[in-house]
mmCIF file of C-alpha atoms in Angstrom:
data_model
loop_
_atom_site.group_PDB
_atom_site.id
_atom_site.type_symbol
_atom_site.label_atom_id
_atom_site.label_comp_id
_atom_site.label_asym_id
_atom_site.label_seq_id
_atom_site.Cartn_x
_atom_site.Cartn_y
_atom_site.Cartn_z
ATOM 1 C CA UNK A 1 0.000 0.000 0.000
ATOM 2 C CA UNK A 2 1.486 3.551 -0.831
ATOM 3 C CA UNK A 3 0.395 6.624 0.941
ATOM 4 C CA UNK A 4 -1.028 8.316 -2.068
ATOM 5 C CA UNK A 5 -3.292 5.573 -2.424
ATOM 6 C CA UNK A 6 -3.865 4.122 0.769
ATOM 7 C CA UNK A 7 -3.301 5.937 3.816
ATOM 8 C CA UNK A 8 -5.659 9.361 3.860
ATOM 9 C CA UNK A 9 -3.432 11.043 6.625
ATOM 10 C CA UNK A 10 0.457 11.182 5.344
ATOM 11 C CA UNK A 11 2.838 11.131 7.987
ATOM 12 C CA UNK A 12 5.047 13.682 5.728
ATOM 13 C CA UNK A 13 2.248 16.236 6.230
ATOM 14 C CA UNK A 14 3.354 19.198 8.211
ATOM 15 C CA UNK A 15 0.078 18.510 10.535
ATOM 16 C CA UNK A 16 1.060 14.727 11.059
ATOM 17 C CA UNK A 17 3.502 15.710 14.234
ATOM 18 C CA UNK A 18 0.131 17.807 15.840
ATOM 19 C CA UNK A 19 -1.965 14.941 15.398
ATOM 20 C CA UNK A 20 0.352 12.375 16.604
ATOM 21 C CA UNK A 21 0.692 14.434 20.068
ATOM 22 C CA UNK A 22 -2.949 14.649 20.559
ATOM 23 C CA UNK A 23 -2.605 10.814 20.089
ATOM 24 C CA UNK A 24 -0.194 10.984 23.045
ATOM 25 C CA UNK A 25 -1.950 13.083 25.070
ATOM 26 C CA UNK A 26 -5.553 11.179 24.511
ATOM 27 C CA UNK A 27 -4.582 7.491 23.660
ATOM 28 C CA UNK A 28 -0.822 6.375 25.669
ATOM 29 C CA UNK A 29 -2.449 6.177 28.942
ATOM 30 C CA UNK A 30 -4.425 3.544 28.277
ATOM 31 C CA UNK A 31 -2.097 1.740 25.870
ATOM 32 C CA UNK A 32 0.598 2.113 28.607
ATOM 33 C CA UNK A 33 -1.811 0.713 31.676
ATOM 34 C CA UNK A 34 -2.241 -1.992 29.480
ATOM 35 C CA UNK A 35 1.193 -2.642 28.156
ATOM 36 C CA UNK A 36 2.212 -2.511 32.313
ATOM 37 C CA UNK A 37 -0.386 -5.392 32.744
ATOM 38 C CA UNK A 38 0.929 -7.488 30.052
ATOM 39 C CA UNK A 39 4.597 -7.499 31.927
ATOM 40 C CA UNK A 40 6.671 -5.246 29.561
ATOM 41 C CA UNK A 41 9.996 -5.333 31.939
ATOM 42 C CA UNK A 42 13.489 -5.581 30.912
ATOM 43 C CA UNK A 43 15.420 -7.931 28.521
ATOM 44 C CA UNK A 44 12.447 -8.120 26.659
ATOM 45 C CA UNK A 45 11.944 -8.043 22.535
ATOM 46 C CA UNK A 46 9.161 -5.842 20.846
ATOM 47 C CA UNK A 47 7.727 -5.039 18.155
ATOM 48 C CA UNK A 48 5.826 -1.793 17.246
ATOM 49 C CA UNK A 49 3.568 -2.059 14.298
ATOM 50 C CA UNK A 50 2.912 1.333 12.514
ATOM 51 C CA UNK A 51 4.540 3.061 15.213
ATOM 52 C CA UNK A 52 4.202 6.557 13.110
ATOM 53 C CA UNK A 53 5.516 8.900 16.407
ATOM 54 C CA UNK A 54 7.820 8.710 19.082
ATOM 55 C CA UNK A 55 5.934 8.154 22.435
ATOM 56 C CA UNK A 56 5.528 4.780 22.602
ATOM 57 C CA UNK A 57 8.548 3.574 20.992
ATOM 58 C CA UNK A 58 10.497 5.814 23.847
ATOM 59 C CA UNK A 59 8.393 4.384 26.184
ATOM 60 C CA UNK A 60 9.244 0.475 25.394
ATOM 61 C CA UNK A 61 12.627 1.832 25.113
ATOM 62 C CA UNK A 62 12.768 2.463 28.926
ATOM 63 C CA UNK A 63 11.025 -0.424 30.395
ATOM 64 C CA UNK A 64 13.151 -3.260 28.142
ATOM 65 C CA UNK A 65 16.247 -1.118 28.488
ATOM 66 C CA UNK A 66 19.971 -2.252 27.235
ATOM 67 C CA UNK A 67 19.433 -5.596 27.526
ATOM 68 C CA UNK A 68 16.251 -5.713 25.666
ATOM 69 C CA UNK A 69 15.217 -4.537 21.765
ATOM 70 C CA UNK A 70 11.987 -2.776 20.725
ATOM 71 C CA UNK A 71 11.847 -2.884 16.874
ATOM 72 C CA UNK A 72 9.522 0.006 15.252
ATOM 73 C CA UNK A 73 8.264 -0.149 11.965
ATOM 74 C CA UNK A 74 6.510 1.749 9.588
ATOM 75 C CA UNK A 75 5.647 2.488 6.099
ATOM 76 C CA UNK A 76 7.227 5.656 6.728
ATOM 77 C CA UNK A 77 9.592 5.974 9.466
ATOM 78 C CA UNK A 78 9.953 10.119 8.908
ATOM 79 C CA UNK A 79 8.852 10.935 12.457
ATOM 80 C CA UNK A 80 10.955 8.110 14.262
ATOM 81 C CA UNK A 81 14.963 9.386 13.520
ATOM 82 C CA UNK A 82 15.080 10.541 17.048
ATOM 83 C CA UNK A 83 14.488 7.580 18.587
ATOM 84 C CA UNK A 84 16.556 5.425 16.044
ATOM 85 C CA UNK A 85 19.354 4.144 18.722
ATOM 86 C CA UNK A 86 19.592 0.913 20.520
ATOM 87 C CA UNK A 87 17.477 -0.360 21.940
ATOM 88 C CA UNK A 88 15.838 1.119 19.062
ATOM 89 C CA UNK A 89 15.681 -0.240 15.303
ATOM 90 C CA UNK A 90 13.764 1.190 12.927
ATOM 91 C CA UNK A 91 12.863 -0.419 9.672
ATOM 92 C CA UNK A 92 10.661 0.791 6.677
ATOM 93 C CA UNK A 93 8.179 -1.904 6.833
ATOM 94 C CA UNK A 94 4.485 -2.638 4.934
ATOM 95 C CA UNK A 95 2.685 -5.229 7.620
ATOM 96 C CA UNK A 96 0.148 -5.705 5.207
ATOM 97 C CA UNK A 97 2.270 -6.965 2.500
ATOM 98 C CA UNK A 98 5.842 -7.716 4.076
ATOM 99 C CA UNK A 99 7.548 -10.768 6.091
ATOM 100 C CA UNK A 100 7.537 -9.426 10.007
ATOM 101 C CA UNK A 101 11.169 -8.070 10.628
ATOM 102 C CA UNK A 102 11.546 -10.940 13.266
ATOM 103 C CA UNK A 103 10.848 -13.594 15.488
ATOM 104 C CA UNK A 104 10.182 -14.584 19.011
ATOM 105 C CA UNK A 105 9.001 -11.294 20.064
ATOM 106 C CA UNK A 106 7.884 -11.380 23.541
ATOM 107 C CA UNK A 107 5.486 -8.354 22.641
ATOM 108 C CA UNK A 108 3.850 -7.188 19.901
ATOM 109 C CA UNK A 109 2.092 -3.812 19.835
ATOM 110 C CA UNK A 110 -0.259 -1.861 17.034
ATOM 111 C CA UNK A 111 -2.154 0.715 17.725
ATOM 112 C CA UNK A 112 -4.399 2.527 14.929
ATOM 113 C CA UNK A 113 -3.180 0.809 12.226
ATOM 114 C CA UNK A 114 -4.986 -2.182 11.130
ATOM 115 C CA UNK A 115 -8.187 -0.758 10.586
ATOM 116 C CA UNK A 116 -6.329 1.117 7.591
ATOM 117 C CA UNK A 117 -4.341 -1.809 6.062
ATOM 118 C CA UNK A 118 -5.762 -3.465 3.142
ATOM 119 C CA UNK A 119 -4.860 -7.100 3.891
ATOM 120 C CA UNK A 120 -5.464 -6.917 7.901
ATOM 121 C CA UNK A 121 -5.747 -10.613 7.863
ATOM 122 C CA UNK A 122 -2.679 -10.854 6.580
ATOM 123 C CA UNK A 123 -1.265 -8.201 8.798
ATOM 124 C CA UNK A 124 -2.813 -9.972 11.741
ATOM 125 C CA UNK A 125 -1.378 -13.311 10.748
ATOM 126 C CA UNK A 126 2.166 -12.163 10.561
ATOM 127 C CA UNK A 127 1.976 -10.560 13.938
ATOM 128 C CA UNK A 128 0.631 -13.429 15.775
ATOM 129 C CA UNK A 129 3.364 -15.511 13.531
ATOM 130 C CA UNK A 130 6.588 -12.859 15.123
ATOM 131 C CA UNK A 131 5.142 -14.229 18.873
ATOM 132 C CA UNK A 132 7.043 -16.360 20.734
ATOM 133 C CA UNK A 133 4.812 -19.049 22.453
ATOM 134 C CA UNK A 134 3.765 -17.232 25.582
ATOM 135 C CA UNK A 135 4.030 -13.825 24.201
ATOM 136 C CA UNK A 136 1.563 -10.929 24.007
ATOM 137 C CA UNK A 137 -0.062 -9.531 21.268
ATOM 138 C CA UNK A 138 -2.099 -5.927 22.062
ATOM 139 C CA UNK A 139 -3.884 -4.407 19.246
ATOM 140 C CA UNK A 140 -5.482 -0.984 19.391
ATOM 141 C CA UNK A 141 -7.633 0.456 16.502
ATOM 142 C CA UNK A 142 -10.612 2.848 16.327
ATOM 143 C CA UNK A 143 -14.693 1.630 15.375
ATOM 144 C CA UNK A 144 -15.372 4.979 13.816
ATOM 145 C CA UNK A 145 -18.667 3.109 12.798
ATOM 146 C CA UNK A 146 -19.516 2.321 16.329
ATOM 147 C CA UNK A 147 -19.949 6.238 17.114
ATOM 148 C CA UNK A 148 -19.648 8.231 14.171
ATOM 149 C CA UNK A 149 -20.499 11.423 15.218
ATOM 150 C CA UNK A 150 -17.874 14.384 16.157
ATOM 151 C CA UNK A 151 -20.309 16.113 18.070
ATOM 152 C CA UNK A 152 -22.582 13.578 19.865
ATOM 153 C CA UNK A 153 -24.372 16.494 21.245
ATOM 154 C CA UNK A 154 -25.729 18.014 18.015
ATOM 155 C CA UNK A 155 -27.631 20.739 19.274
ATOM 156 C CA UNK A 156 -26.879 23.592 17.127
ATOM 157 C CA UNK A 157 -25.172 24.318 13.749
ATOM 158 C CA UNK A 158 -21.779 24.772 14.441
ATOM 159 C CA UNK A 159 -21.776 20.747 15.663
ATOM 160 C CA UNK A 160 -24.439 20.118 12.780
ATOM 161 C CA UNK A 161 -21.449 21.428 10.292
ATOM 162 C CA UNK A 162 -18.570 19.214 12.583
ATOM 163 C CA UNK A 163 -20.546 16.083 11.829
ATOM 164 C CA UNK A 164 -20.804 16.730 8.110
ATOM 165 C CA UNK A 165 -17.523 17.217 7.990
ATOM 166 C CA UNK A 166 -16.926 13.838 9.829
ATOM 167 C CA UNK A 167 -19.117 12.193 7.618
ATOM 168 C CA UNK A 168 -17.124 13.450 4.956
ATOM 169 C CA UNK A 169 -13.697 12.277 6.247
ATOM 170 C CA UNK A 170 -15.568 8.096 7.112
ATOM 171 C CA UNK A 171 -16.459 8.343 3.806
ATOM 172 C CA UNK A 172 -12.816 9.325 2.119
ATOM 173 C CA UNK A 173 -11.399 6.975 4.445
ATOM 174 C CA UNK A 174 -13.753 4.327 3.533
ATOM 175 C CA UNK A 175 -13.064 4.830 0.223
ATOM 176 C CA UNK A 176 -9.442 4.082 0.735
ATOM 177 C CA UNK A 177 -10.222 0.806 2.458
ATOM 178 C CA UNK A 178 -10.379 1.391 5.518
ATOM 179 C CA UNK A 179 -12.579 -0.642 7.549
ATOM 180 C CA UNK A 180 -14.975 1.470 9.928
ATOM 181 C CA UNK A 181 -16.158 -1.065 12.035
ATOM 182 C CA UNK A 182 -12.787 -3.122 12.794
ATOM 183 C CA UNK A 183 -11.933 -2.094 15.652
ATOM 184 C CA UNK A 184 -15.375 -4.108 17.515
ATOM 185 C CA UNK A 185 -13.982 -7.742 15.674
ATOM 186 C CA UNK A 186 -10.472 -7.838 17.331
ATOM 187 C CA UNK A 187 -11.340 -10.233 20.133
ATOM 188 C CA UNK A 188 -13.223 -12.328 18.003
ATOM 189 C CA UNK A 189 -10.319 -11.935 15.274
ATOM 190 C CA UNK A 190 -7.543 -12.807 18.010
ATOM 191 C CA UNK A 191 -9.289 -15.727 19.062
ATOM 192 C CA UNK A 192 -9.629 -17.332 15.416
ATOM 193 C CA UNK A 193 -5.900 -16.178 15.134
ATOM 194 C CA UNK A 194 -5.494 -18.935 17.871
ATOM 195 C CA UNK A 195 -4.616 -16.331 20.907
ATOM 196 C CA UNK A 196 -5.461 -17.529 24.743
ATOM 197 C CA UNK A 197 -6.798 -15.887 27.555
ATOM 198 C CA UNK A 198 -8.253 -12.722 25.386
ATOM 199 C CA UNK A 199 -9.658 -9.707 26.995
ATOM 200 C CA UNK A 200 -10.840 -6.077 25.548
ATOM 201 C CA UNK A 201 -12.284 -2.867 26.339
ATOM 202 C CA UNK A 202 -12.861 0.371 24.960
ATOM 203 C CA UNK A 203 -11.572 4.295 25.574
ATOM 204 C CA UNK A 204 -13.571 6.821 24.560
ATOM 205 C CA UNK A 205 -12.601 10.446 24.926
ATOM 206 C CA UNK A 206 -16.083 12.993 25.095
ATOM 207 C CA UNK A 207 -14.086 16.148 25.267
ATOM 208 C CA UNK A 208 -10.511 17.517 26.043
ATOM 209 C CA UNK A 209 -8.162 20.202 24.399
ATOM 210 C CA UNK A 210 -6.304 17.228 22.809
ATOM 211 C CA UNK A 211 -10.014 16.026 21.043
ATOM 212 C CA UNK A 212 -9.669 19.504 19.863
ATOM 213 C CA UNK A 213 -6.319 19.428 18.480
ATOM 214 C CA UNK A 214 -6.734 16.276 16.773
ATOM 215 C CA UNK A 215 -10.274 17.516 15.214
ATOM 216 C CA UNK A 216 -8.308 20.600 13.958
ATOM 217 C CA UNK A 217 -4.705 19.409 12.585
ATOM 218 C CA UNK A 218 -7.022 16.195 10.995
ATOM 219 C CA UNK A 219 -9.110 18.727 9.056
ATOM 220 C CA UNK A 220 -6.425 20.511 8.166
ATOM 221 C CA UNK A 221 -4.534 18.038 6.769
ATOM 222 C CA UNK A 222 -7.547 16.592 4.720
ATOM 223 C CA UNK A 223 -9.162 19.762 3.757
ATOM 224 C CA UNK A 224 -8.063 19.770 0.003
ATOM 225 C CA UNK A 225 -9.550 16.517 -0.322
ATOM 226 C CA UNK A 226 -12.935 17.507 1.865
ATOM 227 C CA UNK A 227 -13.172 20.178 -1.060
ATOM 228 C CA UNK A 228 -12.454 18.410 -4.023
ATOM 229 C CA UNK A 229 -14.687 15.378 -3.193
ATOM 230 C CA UNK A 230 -17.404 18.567 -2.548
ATOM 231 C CA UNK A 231 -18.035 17.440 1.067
ATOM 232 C CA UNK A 232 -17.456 21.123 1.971
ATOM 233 C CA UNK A 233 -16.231 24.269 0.822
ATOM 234 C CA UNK A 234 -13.206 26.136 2.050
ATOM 235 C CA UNK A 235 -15.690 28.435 3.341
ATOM 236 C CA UNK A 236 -17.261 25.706 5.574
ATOM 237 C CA UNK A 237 -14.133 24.608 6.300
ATOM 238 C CA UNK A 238 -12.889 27.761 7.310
ATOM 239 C CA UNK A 239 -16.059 28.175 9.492
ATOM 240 C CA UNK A 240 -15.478 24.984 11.092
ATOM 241 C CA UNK A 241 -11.713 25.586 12.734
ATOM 242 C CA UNK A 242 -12.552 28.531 13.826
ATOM 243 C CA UNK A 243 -16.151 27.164 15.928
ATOM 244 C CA UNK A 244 -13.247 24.371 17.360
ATOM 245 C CA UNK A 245 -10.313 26.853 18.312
ATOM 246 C CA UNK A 246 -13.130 28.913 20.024
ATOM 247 C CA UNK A 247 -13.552 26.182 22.495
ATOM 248 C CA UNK A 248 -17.304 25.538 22.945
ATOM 249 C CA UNK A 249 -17.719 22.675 21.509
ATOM 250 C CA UNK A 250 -17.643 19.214 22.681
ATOM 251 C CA UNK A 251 -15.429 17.568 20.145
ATOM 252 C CA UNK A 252 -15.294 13.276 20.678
ATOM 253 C CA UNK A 253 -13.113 10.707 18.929
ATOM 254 C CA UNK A 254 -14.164 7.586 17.379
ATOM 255 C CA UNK A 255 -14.302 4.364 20.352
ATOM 256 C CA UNK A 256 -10.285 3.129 20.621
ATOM 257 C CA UNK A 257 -10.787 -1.290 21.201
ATOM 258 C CA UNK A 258 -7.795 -2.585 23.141
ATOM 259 C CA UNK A 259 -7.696 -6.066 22.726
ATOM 260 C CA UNK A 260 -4.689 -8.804 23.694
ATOM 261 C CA UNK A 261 -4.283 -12.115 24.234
ATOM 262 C CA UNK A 262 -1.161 -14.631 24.429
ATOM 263 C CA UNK A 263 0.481 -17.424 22.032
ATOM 264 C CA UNK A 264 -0.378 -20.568 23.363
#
């Protein structure tokens, strides 16, 4: 898969570093609480799937220290040259198409990445494959399907206009292949991938400056295409950013599904 055709939201993109540190802000919490409960400690091997930005790659970094190795991977590794050091390797890598860069990971870790992969079977497959038996696979991706609105609370027209604008973007990225109601399969999916012991929940930010942030820098970044698809003009668009950076709306993200299991 390249960019151009695949992937809506280009990592290359001068908006790509603002939206990966409202991911930060909104999403490592929970990945990290549940990374913690799945033993990441030192010594141990990793693999980051789609890693995109820094945070969690720094933070594996840490916990399996000198004696351990965290590879990250991405289609486009752009944003991850500061953290490219041992234990630290970073390899251009498709996980839809390619090999995984490995075996006998202890851990392996995607988060928001599989629900935009063409072959996610595939992509599953070859991450349950880089497990070691008794490792831990945790995958992460959104159900933008599951709550599709931006503005839950539609009570006036500036959230009418933020949920036509979010219909807009579903449908783009639908249109690309992404698959809008993934993220509620993965424990069913990790099952059939022959995982034990599998458990998931859900995270699903209302409102918080980081919602905000994210709502804004995405827009940005896919506003030439909201325009030329006629989803909205630059006018709406225009209208839109400035109802968010006024702060009175209550902006939410799609649900997040954590789910993990272990290699028998």
């Amino acid at each position: 898969m390249s960019e151009s055709d695949g992937y809506l939201l280009d990592n290359r993109q001068a908006e790509a570093e603002e939206r990966f540190d409202a991911f930060t802000a909104l999403f490592d919490p929970t990945t990290f609480r549940h990374l913690e409960g799945l033993g990441v400690r030192s010594g141990l091997r990793c693999w980051e799937v789609g890693a995109g930005g820094t945070s969690v790659v720094s933070w594996l970094a840490e916990k399996v220290g000198p004696d351990g190795e965290v590879v990250a991977t991405d289609i486009d590794t752009s944003l991850l040259t500061p953290v490219a050091r041992p234990p630290v390797s970073v390899r251009v890598h498709d996980v839809g198409a390619e090999e995984p860069p490995g075996e006998g990971f202890d851990l392996v870790h995607a988060r928001l990445v599989l629900v935009h992969v063409p072959d996610r079977e595939r992509a599953l497959r070859s991450m349950v494959d880089a497990l070691r038996p008794g490792g831990a696979l945790l995958v992460e991706d959104a159900d933008p399907a599951l709550q599709p609105l931006t503005c839950p609370d539609e009570h006036g027209p500036e959230q009418e206009l933020a949920n036509r604008l979010r219909r807009g973007f579903r449908r783009l990225l639908a249109e690309r292949g992404a698959d809008l109601s993934y993220g509620r399969r993965l424990p069913r999916l990790l099952r059939q991938a022959g995982l034990d012991d599998v458990r998931a929940d859900a995270y699903f930010p209302l409102t918080s400056p980081a919602c905000a942030a994210l709502e804004a820098a995405t827009v940005r970044q896919i506003r030439d295409r909201l325009v030329a698809a006629d989803i909205a003009t630059d006018e709406d668009i225009d209208r839109h950013l400035a109802n968010v950076a006024a702060g009175g709306m209550d902006l939410a993200t799609a649900p997040m599904i954590s789910a993990w299991g272990r290699k028998p």
